[in-house]
Coordinates of C-alpha atoms in Angstrom, one line a residue:
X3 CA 26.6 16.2 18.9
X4 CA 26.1 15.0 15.8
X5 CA 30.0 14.1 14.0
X6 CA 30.5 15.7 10.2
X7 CA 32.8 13.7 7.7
X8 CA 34.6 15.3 4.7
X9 CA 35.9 12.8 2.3
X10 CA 38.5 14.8 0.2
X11 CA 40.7 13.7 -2.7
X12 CA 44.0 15.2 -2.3
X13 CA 46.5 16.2 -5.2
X14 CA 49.2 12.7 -4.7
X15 CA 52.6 13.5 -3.8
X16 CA 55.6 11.4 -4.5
X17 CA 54.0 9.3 -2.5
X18 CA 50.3 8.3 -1.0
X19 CA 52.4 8.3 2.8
X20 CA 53.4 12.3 1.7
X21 CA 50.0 13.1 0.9
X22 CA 49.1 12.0 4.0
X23 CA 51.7 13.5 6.3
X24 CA 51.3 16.9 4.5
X25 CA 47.4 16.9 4.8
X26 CA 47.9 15.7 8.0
X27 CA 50.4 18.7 9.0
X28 CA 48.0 21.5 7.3
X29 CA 45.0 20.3 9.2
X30 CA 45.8 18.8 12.3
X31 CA 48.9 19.8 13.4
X32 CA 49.5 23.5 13.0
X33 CA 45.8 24.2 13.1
X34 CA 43.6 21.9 14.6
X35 CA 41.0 21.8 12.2
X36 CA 40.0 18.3 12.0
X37 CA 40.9 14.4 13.1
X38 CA 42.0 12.5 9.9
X39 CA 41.4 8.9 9.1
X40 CA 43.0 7.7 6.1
X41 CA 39.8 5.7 3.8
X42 CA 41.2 3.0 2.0
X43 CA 39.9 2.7 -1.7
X44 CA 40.4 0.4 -4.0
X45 CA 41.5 0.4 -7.4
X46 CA 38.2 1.0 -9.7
X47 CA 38.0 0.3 -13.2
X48 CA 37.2 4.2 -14.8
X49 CA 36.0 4.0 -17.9
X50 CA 35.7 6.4 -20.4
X51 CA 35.1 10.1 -20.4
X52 CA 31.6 9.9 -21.2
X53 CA 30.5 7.4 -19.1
X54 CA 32.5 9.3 -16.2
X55 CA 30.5 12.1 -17.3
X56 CA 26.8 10.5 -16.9
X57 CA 27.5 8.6 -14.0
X58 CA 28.8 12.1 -12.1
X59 CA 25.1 13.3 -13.7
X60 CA 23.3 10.3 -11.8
X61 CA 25.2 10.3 -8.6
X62 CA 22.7 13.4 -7.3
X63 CA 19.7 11.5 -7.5
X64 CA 20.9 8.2 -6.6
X65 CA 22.7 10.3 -3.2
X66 CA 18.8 11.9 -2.6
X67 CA 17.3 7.9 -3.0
X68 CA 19.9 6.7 -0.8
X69 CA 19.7 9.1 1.9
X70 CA 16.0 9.6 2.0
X71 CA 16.3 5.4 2.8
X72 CA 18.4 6.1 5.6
X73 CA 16.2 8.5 7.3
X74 CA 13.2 6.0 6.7
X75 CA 15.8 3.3 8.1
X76 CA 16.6 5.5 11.8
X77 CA 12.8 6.7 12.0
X78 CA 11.8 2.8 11.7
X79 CA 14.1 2.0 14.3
X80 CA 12.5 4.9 16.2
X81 CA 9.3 3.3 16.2
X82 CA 9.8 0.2 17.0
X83 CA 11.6 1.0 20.1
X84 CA 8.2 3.1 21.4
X85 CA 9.0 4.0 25.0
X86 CA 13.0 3.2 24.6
X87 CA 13.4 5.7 21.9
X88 CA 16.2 7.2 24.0
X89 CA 18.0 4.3 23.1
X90 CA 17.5 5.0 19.0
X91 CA 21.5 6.1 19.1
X92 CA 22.6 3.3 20.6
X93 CA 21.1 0.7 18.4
X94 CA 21.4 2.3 15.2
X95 CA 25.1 0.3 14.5
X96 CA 26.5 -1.0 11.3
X97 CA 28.5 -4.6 11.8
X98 CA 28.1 -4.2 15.2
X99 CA 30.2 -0.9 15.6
X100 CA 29.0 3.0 16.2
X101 CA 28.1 4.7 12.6
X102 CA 31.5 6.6 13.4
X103 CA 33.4 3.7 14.4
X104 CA 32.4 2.2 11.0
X105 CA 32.7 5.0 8.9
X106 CA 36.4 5.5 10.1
X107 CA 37.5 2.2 10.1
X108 CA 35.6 1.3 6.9
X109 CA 36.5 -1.7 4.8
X110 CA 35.4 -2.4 0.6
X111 CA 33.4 -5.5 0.5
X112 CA 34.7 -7.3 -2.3
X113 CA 32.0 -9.9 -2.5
X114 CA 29.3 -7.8 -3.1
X115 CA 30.8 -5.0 -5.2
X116 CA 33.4 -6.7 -6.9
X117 CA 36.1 -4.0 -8.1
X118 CA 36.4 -5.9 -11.6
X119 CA 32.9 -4.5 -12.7
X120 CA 32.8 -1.3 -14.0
X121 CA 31.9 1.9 -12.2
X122 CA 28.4 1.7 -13.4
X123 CA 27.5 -1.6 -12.8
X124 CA 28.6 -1.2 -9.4
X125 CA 26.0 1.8 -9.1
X126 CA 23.6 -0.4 -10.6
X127 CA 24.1 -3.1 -7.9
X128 CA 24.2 -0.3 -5.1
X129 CA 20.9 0.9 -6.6
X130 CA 18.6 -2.1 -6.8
X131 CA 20.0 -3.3 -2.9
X132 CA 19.0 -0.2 -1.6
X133 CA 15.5 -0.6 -3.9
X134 CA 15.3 -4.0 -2.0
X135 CA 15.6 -2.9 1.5
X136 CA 13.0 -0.3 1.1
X137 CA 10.4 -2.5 0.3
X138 CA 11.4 -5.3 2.5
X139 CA 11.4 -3.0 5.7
X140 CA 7.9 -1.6 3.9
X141 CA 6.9 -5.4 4.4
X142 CA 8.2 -5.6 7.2
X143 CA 6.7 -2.5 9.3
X144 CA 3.6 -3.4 7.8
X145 CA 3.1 -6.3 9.4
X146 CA 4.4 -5.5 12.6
X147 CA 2.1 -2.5 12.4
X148 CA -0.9 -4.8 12.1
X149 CA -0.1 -7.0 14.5
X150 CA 0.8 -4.0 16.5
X151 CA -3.0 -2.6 16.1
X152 CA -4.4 -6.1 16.6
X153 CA -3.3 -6.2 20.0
X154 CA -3.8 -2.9 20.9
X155 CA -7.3 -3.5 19.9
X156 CA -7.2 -6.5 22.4
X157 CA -5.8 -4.3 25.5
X158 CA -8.1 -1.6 24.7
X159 CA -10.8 -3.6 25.5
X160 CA -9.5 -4.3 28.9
X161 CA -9.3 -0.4 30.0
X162 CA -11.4 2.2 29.8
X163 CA -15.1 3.0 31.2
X164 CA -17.5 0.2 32.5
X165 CA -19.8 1.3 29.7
X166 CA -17.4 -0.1 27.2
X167 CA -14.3 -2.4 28.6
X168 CA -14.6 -6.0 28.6
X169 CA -16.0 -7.4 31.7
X170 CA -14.1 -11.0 31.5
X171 CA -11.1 -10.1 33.9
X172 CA -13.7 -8.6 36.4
X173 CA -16.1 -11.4 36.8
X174 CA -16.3 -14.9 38.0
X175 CA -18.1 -17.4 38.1
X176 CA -20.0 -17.9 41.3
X177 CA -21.3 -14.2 40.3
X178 CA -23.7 -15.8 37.9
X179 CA -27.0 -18.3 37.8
X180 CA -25.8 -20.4 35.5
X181 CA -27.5 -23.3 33.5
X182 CA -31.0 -22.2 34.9
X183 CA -34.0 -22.7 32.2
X184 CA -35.4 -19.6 34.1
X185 CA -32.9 -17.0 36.2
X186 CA -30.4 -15.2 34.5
X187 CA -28.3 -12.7 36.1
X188 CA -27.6 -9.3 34.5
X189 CA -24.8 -6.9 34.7
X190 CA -25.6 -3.3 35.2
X191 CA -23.9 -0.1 35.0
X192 CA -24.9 2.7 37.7
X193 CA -23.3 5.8 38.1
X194 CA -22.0 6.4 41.6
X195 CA -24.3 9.4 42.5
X196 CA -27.4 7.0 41.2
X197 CA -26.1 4.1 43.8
X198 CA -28.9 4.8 46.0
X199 CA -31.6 5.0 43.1
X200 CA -30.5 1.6 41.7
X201 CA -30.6 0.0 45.9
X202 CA -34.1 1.5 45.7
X203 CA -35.5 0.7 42.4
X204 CA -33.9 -2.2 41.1
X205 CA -36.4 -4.6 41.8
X206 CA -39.6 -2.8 40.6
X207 CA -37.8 -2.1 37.4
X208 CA -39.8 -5.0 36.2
X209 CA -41.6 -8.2 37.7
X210 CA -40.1 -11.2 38.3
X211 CA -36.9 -9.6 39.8
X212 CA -35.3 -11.6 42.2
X213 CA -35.3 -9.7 45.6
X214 CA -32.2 -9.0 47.4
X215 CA -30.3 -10.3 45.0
X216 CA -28.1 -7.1 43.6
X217 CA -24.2 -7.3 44.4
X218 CA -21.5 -4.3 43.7
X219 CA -19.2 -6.1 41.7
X220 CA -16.3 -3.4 40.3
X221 CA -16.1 0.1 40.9
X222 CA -14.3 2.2 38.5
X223 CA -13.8 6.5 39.1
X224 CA -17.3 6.8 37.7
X225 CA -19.6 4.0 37.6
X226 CA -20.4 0.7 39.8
X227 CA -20.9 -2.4 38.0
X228 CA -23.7 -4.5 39.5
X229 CA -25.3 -7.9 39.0
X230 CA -28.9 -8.7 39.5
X231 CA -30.8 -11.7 39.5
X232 CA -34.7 -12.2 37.3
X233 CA -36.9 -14.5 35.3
X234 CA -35.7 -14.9 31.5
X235 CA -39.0 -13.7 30.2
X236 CA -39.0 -10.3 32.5
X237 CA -35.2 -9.6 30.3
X238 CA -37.0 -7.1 27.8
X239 CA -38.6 -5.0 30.1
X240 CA -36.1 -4.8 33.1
X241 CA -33.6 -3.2 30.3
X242 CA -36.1 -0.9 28.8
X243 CA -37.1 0.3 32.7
X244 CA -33.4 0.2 33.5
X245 CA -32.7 2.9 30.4
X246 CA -35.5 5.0 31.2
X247 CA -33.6 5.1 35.1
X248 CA -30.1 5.7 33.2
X249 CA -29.1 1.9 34.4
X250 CA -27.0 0.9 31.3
X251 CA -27.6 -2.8 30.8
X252 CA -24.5 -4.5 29.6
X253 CA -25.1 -7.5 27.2
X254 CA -22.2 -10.4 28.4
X255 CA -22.9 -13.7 28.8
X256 CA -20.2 -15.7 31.1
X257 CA -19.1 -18.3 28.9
X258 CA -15.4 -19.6 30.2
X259 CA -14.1 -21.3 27.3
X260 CA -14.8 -17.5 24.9
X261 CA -13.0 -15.5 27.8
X262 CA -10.3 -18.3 27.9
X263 CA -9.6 -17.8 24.1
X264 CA -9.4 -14.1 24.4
X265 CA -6.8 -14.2 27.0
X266 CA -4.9 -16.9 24.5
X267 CA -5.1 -14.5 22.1
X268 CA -4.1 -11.4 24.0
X269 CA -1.0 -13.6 24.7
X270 CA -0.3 -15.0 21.4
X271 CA -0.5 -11.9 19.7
X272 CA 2.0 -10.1 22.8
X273 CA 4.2 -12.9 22.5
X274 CA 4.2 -12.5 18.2
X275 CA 4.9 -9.0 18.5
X276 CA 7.7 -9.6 20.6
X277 CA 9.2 -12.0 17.8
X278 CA 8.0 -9.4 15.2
X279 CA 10.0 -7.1 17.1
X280 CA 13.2 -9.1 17.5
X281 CA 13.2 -9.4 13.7
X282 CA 12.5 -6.2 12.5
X283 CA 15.3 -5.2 14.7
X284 CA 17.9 -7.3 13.2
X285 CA 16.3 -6.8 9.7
X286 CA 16.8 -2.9 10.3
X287 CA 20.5 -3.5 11.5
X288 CA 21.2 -5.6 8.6
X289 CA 19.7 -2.8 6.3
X290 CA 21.7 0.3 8.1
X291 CA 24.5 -1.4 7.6
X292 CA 23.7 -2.6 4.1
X293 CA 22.7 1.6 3.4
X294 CA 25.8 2.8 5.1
X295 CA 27.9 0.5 2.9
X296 CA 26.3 1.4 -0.5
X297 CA 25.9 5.5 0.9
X298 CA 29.8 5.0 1.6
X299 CA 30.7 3.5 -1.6
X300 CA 28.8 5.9 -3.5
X301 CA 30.9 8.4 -1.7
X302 CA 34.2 6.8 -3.2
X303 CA 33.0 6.2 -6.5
X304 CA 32.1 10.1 -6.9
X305 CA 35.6 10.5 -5.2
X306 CA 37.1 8.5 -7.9
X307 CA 34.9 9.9 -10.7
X308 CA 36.0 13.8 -9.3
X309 CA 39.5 12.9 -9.7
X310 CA 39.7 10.8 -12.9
X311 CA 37.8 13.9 -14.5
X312 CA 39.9 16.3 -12.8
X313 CA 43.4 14.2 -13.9
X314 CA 46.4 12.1 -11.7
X315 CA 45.6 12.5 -8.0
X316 CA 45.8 10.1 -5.1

C-alpha cells in the first residue's frame, strides 16, 4: 500500500511545542486521522514580495520536472533488475533507509543547499542537479543498454534452430578432416522425417562423396545436424544437389582459436554487464536519493513561500 504525506504549515501558537501538541490532539488523538512526524525546517532567507511571488509561479513546473525524474529514476531501477523486478521496492532506498523512513526522519543538508542563499538560488541549484542526473542516468542506461544488446546478440546465437544457431558449442574436433589438401567434411541440416532420405541419398548427391562416412551429430526438436565427408572440388555440386533434396548446407569451418574468442567474448561482455550493472545500481541510488532530497526541499521551500505570503506562522 502505497503511504500518502501531507506536509502542512500550521498557524504557530505561543509556542512551535503548542502547535504541535494541538495538531497532534485534532488529528491523532480524538480522531485518528493520521500519524504525525514533526519536519524540521530551517530558517530560509525570504525575500521580497515579488520574488516570493515568481518563485510560487515556478514551483509548478519545476514540481512536474522533478517528479517526471523520479518516475524515470524507479522505472530504470525496474529494468535493470529484469527478472528480480519484485525486488524494485526494496531497492529503491534513499541513504540507505525506506523512502518512508527517510521522508519521516528527513534531515536539510546544509552543504549542498546552504540556507544563507536565497530562496531562488536554492531552486536554481535544485534545478540544474536534478538536470544533471537525468542525463547522467541517460548515459548511463545507454550504455548498459548496448552492452546489454551486444550480448544478447552473442546468446542468441547459441539457441534457436540448427538452420541458424552457432554450431561451435556442438562440435569438436575429431568430427572434422582437417588439414587435408583434398577432404573436407560438411555439416548438414536434415529434417527428422527426411532422416531416411539423407541415409539413402547422401552419397549420390554428387561424386567424390566419401562413402559411409555421414555421422548424426545434434538433434534438436526438428532437425538433425549431420557431417559428411567429400573431395574439395565436388563442394559446389553436393550443396546445390543437397538444396534441390531440402539438405540445408551450413557454411562453418572449425577453426579453434575463432570459436575460442567467441566464448572470450560471450564472457567478457557477461562479466561487463555485471559491473555495468553494479554501477548503474549505485548510480540510481545515489540519484533517488539526490531527487528525493531536492523533491523534499522543494516541498519546504513552497511551505515557506505559502506562509511568508500568507503572514507569521510556524
Amino acid at each position: 500500500m502505497m503511504t500518502e504525506f501531507w506536509l502542512i504549515s500550521a498557524p504557530g501558537e505561543k509556542t512551535c511545542q503548542q502547535t504541535w501538541d494541538k495538531m497532534n490532539m485534532a488529528t491523532t488523538q480524538t480522531s485518528n486521522l493520521s500519524t504525525n512526524h514533526k519536519f524540521n525546517m530551517p530558517e530560509l532567507k525570504v525575500g521580497t514580495l515579488d520574488v516570493l511571488v515568481g518563485l510560487s509561479d515556478d514551483l509548478a513546473k519545476l514540481d512536474s520536472f522533478v517528479e517526471s525524474v523520479v518516475k524515470k529514476v524507479a522505472q530504470y531501477m525496474a529494468d535493470v533488475l529484469e527478472d528480480s523486478r519484485d525486488k524494485v521496492q526494496e531497492n529503491l532506498l534513499a541513504n540507505g533507509v525506506d523512502l518512508v523512513t527517510y521522508v519521516t526522519r528527513f534531515q536539510w543538508d546544509m552543504a549542498k543547499y546552504p540556507i544563507k542563499q536565497s530562496l531562488k538560488n536554492i531552486s536554481e541549484i535544485m534545478s540544474k542537479q536534478v538536470s544533471q542526473i537525468d542525463n547522467d542516468l541517460k548515459a548511463r542506461a545507454s550504455a548498459y543498454n548496448s552492452l546489454k544488446g551486444n550480448l544478447q546478440s552473442l546468446e542468441r546465437k547459441n539457441v534457436g534452430s540448427l538452420l541458424t544457431r552457432s554450431l561451435a558449442d556442438i562440435v569438436k574436433k575429431d568430427d572434422f578432416i582437417l588439414d587435408s589438401e583434398y577432404l573436407i567434411t560438411l555439416l548438414v541440416v536434415v529434417p527428422k522425417t527426411s532422416y531416411p532420405d539423407w541415409q539413402k541419398a547422401y552419397e549420390t548427391l554428387s561424386e567424390m562423396v566419401v562413402p559411409r562416412s555421414t555421422k548424426l551429430l545434434f538433434e534438436d526438436h526438428d532437425s538433425g545436424l549431420f557431417s559428411v565427408t567429400l573431395f574439395r572440388k565436388a563442394i559446389d555440386d553436393f550443396k546445390q544437389k543437397a538444396r534441390e533434396n531440402k539438405f540445408v548446407v551450413r557454411d562453418f569451418q572449425y577453426n579453434e582459436e575463432e570459436m575460442k574468442a567467441d566464448k572470450e567474448e560471450l564472457t567478457r561482455l557477461s562479466t561487463d554487464k555485471k559491473k555495468q550493472f553494479v554501477c548503474v545500481q549505485l548510480s540510481t541510488y545515489y540519484s533517488l536519493l539526490n531527487i528525493i532530497k531536492s523533491f523534499t526541499i522543494m516541498l519546504m521551500r513552497n511551505l515557506k513561500i505559502t506562509a511568508s505570503l500568507r503572514g507569521p506562522e510556524l
